Coordinates of C-alpha atoms in Angstrom, one line a residue:
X1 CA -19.6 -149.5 201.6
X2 CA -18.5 -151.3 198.3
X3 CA -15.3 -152.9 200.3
X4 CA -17.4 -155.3 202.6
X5 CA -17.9 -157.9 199.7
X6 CA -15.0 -159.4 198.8
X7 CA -14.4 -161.6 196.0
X8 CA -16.1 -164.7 195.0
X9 CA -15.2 -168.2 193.3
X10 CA -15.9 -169.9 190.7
X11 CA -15.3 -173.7 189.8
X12 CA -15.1 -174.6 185.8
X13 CA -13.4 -177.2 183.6
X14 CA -12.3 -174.5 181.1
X15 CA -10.3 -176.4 179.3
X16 CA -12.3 -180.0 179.6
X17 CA -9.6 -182.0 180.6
X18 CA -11.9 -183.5 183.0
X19 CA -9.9 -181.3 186.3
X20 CA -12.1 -178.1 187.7
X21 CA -10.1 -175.3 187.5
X22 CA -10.8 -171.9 189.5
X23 CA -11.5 -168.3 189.1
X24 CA -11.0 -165.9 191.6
X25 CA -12.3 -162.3 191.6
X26 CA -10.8 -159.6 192.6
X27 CA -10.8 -155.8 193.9
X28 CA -8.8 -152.5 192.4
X29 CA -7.8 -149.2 193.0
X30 CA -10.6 -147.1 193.5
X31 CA -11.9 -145.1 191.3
X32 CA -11.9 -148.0 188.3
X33 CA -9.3 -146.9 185.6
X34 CA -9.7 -148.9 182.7
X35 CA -5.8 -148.7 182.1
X36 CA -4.5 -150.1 185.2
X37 CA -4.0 -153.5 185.3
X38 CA -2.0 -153.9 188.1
X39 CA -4.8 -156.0 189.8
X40 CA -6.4 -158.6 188.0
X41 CA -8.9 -161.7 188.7
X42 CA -7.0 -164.7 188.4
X43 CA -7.8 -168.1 186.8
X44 CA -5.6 -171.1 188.1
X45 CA -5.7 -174.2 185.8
X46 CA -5.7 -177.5 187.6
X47 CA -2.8 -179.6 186.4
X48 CA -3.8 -183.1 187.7
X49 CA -0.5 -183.8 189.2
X50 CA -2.0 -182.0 192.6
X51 CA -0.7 -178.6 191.7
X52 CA -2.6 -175.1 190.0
X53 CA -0.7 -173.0 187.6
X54 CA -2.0 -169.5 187.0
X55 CA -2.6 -169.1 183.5
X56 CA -4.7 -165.3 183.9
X57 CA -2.7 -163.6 181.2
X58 CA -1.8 -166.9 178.8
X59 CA -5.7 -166.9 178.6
X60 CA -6.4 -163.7 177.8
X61 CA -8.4 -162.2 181.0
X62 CA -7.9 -159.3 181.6
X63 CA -11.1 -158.3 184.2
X64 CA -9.2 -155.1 186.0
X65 CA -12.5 -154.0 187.9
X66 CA -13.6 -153.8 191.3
X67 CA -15.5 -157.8 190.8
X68 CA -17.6 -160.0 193.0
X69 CA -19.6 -162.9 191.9
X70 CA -18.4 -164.6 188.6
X71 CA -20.3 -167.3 186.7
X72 CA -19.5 -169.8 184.9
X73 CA -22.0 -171.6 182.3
X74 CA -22.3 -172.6 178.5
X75 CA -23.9 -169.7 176.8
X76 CA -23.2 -170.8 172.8
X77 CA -23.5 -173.9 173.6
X78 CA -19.8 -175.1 172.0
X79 CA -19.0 -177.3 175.2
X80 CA -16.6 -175.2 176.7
X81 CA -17.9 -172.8 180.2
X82 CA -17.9 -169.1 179.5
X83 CA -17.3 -166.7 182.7
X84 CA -19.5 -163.8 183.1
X85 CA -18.0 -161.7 186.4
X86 CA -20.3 -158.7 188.4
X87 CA -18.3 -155.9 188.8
X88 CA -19.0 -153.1 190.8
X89 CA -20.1 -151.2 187.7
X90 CA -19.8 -152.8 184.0
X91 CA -20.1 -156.1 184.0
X92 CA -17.8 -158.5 181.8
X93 CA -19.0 -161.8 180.0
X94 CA -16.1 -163.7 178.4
X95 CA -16.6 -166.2 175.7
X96 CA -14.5 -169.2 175.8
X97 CA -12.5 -169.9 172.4
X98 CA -11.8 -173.8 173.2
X99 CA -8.5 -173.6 172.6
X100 CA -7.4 -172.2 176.1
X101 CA -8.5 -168.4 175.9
X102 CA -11.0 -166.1 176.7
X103 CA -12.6 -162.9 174.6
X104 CA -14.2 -159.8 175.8
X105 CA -17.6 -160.2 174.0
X106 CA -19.5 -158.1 176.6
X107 CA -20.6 -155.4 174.0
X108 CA -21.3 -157.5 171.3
X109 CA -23.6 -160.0 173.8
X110 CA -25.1 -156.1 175.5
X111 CA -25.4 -157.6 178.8
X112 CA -22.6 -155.1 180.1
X113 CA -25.1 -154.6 183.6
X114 CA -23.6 -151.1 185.1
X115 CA -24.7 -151.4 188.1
X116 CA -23.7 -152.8 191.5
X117 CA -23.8 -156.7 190.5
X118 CA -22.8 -159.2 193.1
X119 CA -23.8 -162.6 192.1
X120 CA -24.9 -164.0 188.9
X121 CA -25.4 -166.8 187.1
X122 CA -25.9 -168.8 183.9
X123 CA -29.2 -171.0 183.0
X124 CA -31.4 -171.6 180.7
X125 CA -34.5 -170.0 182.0
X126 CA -37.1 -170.0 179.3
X127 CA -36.6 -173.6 178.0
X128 CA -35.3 -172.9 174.7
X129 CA -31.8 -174.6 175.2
X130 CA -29.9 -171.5 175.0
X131 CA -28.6 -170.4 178.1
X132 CA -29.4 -166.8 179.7
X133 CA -27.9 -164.7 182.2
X134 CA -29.3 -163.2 185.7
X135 CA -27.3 -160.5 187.5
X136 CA -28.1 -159.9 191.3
X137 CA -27.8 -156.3 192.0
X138 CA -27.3 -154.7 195.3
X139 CA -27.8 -150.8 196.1
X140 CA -27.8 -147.7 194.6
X141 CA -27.6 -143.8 195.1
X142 CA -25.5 -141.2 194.0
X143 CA -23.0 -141.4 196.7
X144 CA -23.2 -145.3 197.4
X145 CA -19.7 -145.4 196.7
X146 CA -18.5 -142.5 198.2
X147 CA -20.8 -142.0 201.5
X148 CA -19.1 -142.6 205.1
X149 CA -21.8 -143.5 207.8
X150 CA -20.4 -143.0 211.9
X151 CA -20.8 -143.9 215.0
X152 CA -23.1 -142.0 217.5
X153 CA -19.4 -141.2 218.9
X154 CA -18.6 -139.9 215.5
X155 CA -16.0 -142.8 214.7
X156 CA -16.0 -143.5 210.9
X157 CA -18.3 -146.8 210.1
X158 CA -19.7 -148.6 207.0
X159 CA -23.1 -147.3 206.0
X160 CA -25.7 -150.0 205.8
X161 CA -28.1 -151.2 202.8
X162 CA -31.3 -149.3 204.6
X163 CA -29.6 -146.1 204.3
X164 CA -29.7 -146.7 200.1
X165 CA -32.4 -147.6 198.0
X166 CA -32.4 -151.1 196.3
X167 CA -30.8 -151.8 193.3
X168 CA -33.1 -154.1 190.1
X169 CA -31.4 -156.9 189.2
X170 CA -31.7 -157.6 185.3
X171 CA -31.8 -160.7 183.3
X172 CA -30.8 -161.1 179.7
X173 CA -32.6 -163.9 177.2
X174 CA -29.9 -165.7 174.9
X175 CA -30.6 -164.5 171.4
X176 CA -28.8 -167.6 169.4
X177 CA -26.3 -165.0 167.7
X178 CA -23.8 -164.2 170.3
X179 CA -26.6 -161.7 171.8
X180 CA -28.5 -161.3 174.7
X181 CA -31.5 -158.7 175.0
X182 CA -32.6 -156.9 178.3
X183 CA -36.1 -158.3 178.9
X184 CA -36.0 -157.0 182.4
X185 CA -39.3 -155.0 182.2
X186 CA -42.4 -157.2 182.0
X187 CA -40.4 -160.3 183.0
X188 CA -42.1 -160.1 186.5
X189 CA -38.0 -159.7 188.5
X190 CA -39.2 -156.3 189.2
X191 CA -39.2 -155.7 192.9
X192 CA -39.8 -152.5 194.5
X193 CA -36.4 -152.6 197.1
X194 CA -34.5 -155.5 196.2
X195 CA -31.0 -155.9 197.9
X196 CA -30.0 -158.9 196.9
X197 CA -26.6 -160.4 197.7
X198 CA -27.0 -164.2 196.7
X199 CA -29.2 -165.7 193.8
X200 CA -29.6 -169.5 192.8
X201 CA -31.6 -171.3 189.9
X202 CA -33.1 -174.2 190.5
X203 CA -36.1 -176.4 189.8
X204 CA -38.2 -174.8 193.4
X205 CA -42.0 -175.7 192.8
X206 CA -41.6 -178.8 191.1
X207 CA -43.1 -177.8 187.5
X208 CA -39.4 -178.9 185.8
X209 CA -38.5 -175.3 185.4
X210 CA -36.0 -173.2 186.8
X211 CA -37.2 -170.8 189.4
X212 CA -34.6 -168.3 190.7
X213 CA -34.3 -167.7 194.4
X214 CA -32.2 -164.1 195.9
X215 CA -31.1 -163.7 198.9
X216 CA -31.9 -160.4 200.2
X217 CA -30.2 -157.9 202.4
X218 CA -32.1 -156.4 205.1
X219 CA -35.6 -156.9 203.0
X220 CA -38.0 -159.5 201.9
X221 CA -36.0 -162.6 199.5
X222 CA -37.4 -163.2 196.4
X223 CA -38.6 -166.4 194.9
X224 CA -39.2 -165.6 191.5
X225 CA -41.4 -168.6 190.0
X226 CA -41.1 -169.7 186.7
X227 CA -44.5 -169.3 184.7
X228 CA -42.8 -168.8 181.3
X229 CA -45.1 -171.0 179.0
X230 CA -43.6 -173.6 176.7
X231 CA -39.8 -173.6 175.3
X232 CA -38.6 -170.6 174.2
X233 CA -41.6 -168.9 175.4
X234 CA -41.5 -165.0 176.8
X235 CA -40.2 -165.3 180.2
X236 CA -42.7 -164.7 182.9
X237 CA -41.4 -164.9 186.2
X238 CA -44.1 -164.6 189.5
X239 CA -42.5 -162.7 192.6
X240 CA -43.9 -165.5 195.5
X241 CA -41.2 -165.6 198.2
X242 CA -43.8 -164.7 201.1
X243 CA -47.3 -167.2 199.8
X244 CA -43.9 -169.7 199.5
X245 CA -42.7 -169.2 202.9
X246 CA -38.8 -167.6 202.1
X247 CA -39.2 -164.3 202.3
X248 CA -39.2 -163.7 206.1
X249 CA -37.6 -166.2 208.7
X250 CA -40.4 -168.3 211.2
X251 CA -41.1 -165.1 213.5
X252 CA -42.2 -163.0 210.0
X253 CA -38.5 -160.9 210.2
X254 CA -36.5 -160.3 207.0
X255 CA -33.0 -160.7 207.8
X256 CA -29.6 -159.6 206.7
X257 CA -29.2 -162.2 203.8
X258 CA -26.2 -163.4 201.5
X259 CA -25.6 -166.8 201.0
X260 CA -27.4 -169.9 199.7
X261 CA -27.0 -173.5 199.2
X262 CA -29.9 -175.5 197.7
X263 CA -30.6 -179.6 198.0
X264 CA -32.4 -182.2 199.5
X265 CA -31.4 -182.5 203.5
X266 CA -34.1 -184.8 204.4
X267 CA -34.3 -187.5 202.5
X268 CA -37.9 -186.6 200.9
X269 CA -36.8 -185.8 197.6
X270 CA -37.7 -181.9 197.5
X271 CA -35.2 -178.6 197.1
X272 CA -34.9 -177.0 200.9
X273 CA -33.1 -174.0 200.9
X274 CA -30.5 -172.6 203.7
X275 CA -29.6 -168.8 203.9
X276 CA -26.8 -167.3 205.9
X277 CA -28.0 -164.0 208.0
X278 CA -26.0 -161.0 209.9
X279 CA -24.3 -161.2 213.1
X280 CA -27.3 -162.2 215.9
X281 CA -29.6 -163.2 213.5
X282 CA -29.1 -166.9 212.7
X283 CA -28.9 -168.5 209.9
X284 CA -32.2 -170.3 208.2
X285 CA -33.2 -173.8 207.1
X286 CA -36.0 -173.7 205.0
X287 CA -37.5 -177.1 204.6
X288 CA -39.6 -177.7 201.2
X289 CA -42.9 -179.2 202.9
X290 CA -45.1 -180.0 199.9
X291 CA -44.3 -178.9 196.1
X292 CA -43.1 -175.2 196.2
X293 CA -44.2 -174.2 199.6
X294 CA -41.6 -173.8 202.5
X295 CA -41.3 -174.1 206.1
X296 CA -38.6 -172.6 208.4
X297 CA -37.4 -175.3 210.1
X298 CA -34.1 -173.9 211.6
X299 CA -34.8 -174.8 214.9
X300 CA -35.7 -178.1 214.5
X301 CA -32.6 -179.3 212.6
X302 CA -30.3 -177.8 215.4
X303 CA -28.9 -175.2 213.2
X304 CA -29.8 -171.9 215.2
X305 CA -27.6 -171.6 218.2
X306 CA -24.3 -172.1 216.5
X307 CA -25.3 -169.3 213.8
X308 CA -26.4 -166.3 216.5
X309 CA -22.8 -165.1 217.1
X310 CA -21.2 -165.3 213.5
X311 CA -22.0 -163.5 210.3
X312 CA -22.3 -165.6 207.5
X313 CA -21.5 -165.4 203.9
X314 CA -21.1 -167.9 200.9
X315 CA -22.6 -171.8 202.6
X316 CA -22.7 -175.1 200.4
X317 CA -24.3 -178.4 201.0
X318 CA -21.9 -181.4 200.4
X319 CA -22.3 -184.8 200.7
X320 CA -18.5 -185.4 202.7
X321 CA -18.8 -188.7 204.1
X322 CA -20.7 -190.6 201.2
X323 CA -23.7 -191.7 203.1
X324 CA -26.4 -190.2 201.5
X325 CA -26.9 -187.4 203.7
X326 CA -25.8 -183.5 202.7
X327 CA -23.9 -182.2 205.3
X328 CA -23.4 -178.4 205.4
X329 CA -20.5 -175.6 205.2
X330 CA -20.3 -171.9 205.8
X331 CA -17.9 -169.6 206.1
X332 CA -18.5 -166.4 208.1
X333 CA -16.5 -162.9 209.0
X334 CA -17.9 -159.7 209.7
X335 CA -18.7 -156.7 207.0
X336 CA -16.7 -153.8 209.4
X337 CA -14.5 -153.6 212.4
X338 CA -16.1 -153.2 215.5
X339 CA -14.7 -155.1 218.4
X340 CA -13.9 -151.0 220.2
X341 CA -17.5 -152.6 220.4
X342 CA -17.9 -155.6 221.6
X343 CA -18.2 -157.3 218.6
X344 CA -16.5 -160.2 216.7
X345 CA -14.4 -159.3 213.8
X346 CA -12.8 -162.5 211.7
X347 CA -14.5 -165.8 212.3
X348 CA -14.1 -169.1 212.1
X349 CA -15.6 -171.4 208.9
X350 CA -18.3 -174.5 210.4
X351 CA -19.3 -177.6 209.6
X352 CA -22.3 -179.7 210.2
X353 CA -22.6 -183.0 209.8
X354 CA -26.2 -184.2 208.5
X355 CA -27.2 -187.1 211.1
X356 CA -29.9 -188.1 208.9
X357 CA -33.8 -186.4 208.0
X358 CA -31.8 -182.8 208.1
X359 CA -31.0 -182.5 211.8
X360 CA -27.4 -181.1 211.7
X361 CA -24.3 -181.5 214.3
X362 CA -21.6 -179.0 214.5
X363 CA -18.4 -180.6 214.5
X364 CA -15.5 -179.2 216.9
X365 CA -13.5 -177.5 214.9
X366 CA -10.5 -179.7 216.1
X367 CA -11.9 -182.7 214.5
X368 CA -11.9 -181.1 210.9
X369 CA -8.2 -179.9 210.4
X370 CA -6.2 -176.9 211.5
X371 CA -8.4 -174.4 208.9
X372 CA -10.9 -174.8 210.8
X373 CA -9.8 -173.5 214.0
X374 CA -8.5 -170.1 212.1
X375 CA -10.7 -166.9 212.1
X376 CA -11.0 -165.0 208.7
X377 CA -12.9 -162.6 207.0
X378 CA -14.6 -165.0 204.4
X379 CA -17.0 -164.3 201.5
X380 CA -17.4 -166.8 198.8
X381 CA -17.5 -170.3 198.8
X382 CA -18.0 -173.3 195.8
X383 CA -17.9 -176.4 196.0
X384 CA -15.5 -178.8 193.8
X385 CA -13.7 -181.9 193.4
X386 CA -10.7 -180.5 192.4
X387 CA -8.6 -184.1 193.0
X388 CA -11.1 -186.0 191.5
X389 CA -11.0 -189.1 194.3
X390 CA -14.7 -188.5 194.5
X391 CA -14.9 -186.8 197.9
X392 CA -16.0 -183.3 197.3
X393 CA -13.8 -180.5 198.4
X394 CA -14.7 -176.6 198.9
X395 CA -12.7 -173.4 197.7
X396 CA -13.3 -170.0 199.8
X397 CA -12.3 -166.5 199.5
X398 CA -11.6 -163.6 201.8
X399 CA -11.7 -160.3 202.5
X400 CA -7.8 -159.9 203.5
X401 CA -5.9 -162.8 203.0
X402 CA -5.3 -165.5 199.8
X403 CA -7.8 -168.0 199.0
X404 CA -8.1 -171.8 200.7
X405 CA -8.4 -174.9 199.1
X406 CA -10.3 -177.2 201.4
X407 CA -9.4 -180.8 200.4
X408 CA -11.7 -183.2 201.7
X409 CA -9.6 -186.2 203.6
X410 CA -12.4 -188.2 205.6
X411 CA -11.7 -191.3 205.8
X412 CA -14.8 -193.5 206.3
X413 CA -16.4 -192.8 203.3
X414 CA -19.7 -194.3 201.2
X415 CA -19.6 -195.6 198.2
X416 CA -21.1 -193.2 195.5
X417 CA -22.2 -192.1 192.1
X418 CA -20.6 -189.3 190.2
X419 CA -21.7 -187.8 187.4
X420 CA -21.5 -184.8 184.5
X421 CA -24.0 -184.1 181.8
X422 CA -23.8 -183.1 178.8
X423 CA -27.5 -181.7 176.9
X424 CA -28.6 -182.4 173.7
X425 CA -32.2 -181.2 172.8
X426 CA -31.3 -179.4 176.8
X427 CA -28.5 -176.6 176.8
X428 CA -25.4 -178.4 176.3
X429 CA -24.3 -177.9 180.2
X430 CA -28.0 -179.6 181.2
X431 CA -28.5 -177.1 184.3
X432 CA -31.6 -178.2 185.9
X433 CA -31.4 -182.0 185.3
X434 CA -32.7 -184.4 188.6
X435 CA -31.5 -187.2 188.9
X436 CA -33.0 -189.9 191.2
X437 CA -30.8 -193.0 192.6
X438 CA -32.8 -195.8 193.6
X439 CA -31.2 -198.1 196.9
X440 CA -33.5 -200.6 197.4
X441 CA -36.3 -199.0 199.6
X442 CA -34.3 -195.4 199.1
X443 CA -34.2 -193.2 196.5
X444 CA -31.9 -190.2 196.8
X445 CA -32.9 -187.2 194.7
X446 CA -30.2 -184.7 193.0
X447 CA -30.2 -181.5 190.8
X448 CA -27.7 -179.7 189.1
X449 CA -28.3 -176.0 190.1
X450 CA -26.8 -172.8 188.7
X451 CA -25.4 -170.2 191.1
X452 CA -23.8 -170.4 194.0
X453 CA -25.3 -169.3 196.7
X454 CA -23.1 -166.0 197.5
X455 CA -20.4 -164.6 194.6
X456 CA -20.0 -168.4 193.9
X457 CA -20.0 -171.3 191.1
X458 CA -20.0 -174.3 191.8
X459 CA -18.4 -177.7 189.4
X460 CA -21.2 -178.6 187.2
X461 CA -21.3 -182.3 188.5
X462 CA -23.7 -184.5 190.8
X463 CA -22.4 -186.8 193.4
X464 CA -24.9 -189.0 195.5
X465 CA -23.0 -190.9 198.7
X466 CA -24.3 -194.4 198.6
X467 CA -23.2 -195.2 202.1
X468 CA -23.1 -199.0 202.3
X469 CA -24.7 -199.6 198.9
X470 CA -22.8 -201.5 196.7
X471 CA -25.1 -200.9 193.9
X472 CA -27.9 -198.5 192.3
X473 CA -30.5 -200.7 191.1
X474 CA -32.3 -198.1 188.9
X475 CA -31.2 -194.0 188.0
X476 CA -33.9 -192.1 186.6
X477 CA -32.7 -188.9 184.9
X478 CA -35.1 -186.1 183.8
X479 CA -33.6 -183.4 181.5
X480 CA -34.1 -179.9 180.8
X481 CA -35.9 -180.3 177.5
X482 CA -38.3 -182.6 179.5
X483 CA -36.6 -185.8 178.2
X484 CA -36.5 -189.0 180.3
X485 CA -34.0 -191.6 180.8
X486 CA -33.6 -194.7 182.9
X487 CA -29.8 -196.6 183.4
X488 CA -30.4 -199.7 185.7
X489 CA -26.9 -200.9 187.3
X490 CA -25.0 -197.7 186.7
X491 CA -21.2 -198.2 187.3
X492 CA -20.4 -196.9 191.3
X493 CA -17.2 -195.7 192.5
X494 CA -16.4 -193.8 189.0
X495 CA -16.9 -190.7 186.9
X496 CA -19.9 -191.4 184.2
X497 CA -20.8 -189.0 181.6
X498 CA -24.3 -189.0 181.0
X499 CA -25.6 -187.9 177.2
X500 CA -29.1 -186.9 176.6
X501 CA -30.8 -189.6 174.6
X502 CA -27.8 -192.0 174.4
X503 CA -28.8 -195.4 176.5
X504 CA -26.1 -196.0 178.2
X505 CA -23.6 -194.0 180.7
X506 CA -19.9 -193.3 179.4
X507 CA -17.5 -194.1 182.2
X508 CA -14.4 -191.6 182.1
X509 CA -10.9 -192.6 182.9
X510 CA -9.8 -192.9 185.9
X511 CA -7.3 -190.3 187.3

């Protein structure tokens, strides 16, 4: 059952140049020997002449294991994003030296999760500034790796997550000292059959915490709300998915879950979540209607007939045009072979375009480039600028074949504001920070989330399409650590670093 995922992707400046590089995961031989390193994950660094080089072994990874979601975030704090990868057993978190390379600190940090992991992430979750880790866990029995499920004609098939119990996922608090303690039990994660696939962090209910969100398989998702009282605080998480309105889709079913992507769609300056679904169950739009409580609203932003015939995986919202507006990607493919039955097999990746208050278009697949008028097995998806001309691109990986790097060549584009953080009294990599842009009688609201939706990390920037603005008369920033700042006339059209507590903006070189 373990060879449905695929890999993931994960977007990180690793070497702060100021060019996203990328990690991709990857699969083994089967069982996992810890001496054959035939297959490895791979990290290309982005040369800013429009070319990768892979620079896996010069960096000193060496992740061998059968991997699926890897994160990327700033644990210590040093400036420079560390990678922690789920594995398909023992997870691997490397440290990030600054000078190029990578170490194997997984023992010393003890967060070395054994069990099925697929995504994961890296945030700060109790407010103290250090970052902590969350791993999404999937399934578990004693033949879950070994178990072959068959057709009533007694054709091999994939088993299927209700025919194994749910695996707990587990989250480790940053101890300061290059370790991390298990404070799983009594953190208020625990969930009697969770089968999550897809897991975000993000600011949800408004209180100027991260909540997490998991995208379930088959069972109830989980919105695990962030009670933890004051920085640095015990964590204290409160399971609320179904008093939220996420846990079930509009007609009270749970649904074959995996991906996320998290932002404002329409326009009223609240998270809304979408989540990709199995095969004939379409995907959902869940529309943030007042602070922390949701609404499925798939339907009414056009999104559901499109969805019914694909299976979708990893899904990001991007902003491609500049005008204000997040438009949507997914990718899709199917988890097993099936057209003996009548079903599809590879699919095709969509796009919609956000026409304005979240009702969504799906563009012909003619009008976006050849890609999209391929059919693949796709899994993970992040989102990136990896040419840095302020149009956001998307990377994707499959099942079967080598990774794609979508570059993003509209034409008609907004103007915009693009930005990277850096914390001070907040964790150095500021995850969580909202930032709200101003346009006369519009204001358009941003966070910088953790996770990826589905196996996935995204670049740790904000971008805000300005359409026809030609300025932003006032950006209000609120920080992690609570802190708030306000830039009027930030430069447009550039990259701006933005420092907790310094008053103005930094704008970096152009490419």
């Amino acid at each position: 059952m373990f060879e449905f995922s695929g890999g993931g992707c994960a977007a990180l400046d690793f070497d702060r140049d100021g060019w996203p590089d990328l990690y991709f995961t990857q699969g083994c031989r089967w069982p996992v020997r810890e001496d054959d390193f035939t297959r490895l994950d791979r990290l290309y660094r982005n040369l800013g002449t429009g070319s990768f080089a892979d620079v896996t072994h010069a960096a000193g990874l060496r992740e061998n294991r059968f991997s699926g979601g890897p994160a990327a975030g700033d644990f210590d704090n040093d400036g420079f994003p560390d990678l922690y990868v789920a594995n398909t057993g023992a997870n691997r978190l490397y440290r990030n030296n600054g000078d190029g390379t990578f170490d194997d600190v997984t023992e010393i940090a003890g967060v070395g999760d054994e069990q099925w992991s697929t995504s994961c992430l890296i945030a700060d979750l109790n407010g103290d500034g250090l970052p902590d880790i969350y791993s999404t866990n999937y399934v578990k029995g004693r033949d879950v790796f070994t178990r072959i499920c068959r057709h009533d004609d007694g054709r091999p098939r994939m088993c299927m997550p209700f025919h194994f119990s749910g695996a707990q996922d587990q989250i480790y608090l940053n101890l300061g000292d290059g370790r991390f303690r298990n404070v799983t039990p009594g953190s208020g994660i625990e969930v009697e059959d969770g089968k999550g696939l897809g897991v975000v962090a993000a600011d949800l209910c408004g209180r100027g915490t991260l909540d997490l969100f998991v995208a379930n398989d088959t069972v109830m998702n989980s919105l695990f709300e962030n009670r933890t009282k004051g920085p640095g605080g015990q964590l204290a998480f409160v399971e609320s998915g179904l008093s939220r309105g996420v846990a079930l889709n509009r007609d009270g079913r749970a649904e074959g879950c995996m991906g996320i992507a998290v932002g404002d769609v329409d326009g009223d300056g609240r998270q809304d979540l979408f989540v990709t679904n199995f095969h004939l169950e379409s995907n959902t739009l869940y529309l943030q209607q007042s602070p922390g409580t949701f609404a499925d609203r798939t339907r009414e932003s056009g999104l559901v007939q499109s969805s019914l015939s694909m299976l979708g995986f990893g899904a990001q919202f991007l902003d491609a045009d500049l005008d204000g507006w997040l438009d949507l990607i997914v990718t899709n493919g199917h988890i097993d072979d099936l057209r003996r039955y009548g079903r599809p097999y590879r699919m095709p990746t969509q796009f919609y375009a956000n026409r304005g208050q979240g009702r969504f278009a799906e563009l012909p697949a003619e009008t976006l480039g050849p890609f999209f008028q391929q059919k693949a097995l796709g899994r993970g998806l992040a989102r990136l600028d990896w040419n840095r001309d302020g149009r956001e691109d998307a990377a994707i990986s499959f099942l079967d074949r080598p990774a794609a790097l979508l570059t993003n060549t509209t034409r008609d584009v907004g103007n915009r504001l693009s930005m990277t953080f850096s914390g001070v009294s907040s964790p150095r990599d500021a995850t969580g920070v909202t930032v709200r842009a101003k346009l006369g009688k519009r204001t358009i609201v941003r966070q910088l989330t953790s996770g990826g939706g589905y196996q996935a990390a995204n670049q740790q920037h904000v971008v805000i399409g300005l359409g026809s603005a030609s300025e932003v008369a006032r950006l209000e920033v609120r920080w992690p650590s609570g802190r708030r700042q306000v830039f009027d006339n930030p430069p447009i059209n550039r990259e701006l670093l933005l420092v907790e507590n310094e008053p103005k903006p930094f704008p970096l070189a152009a490419p």
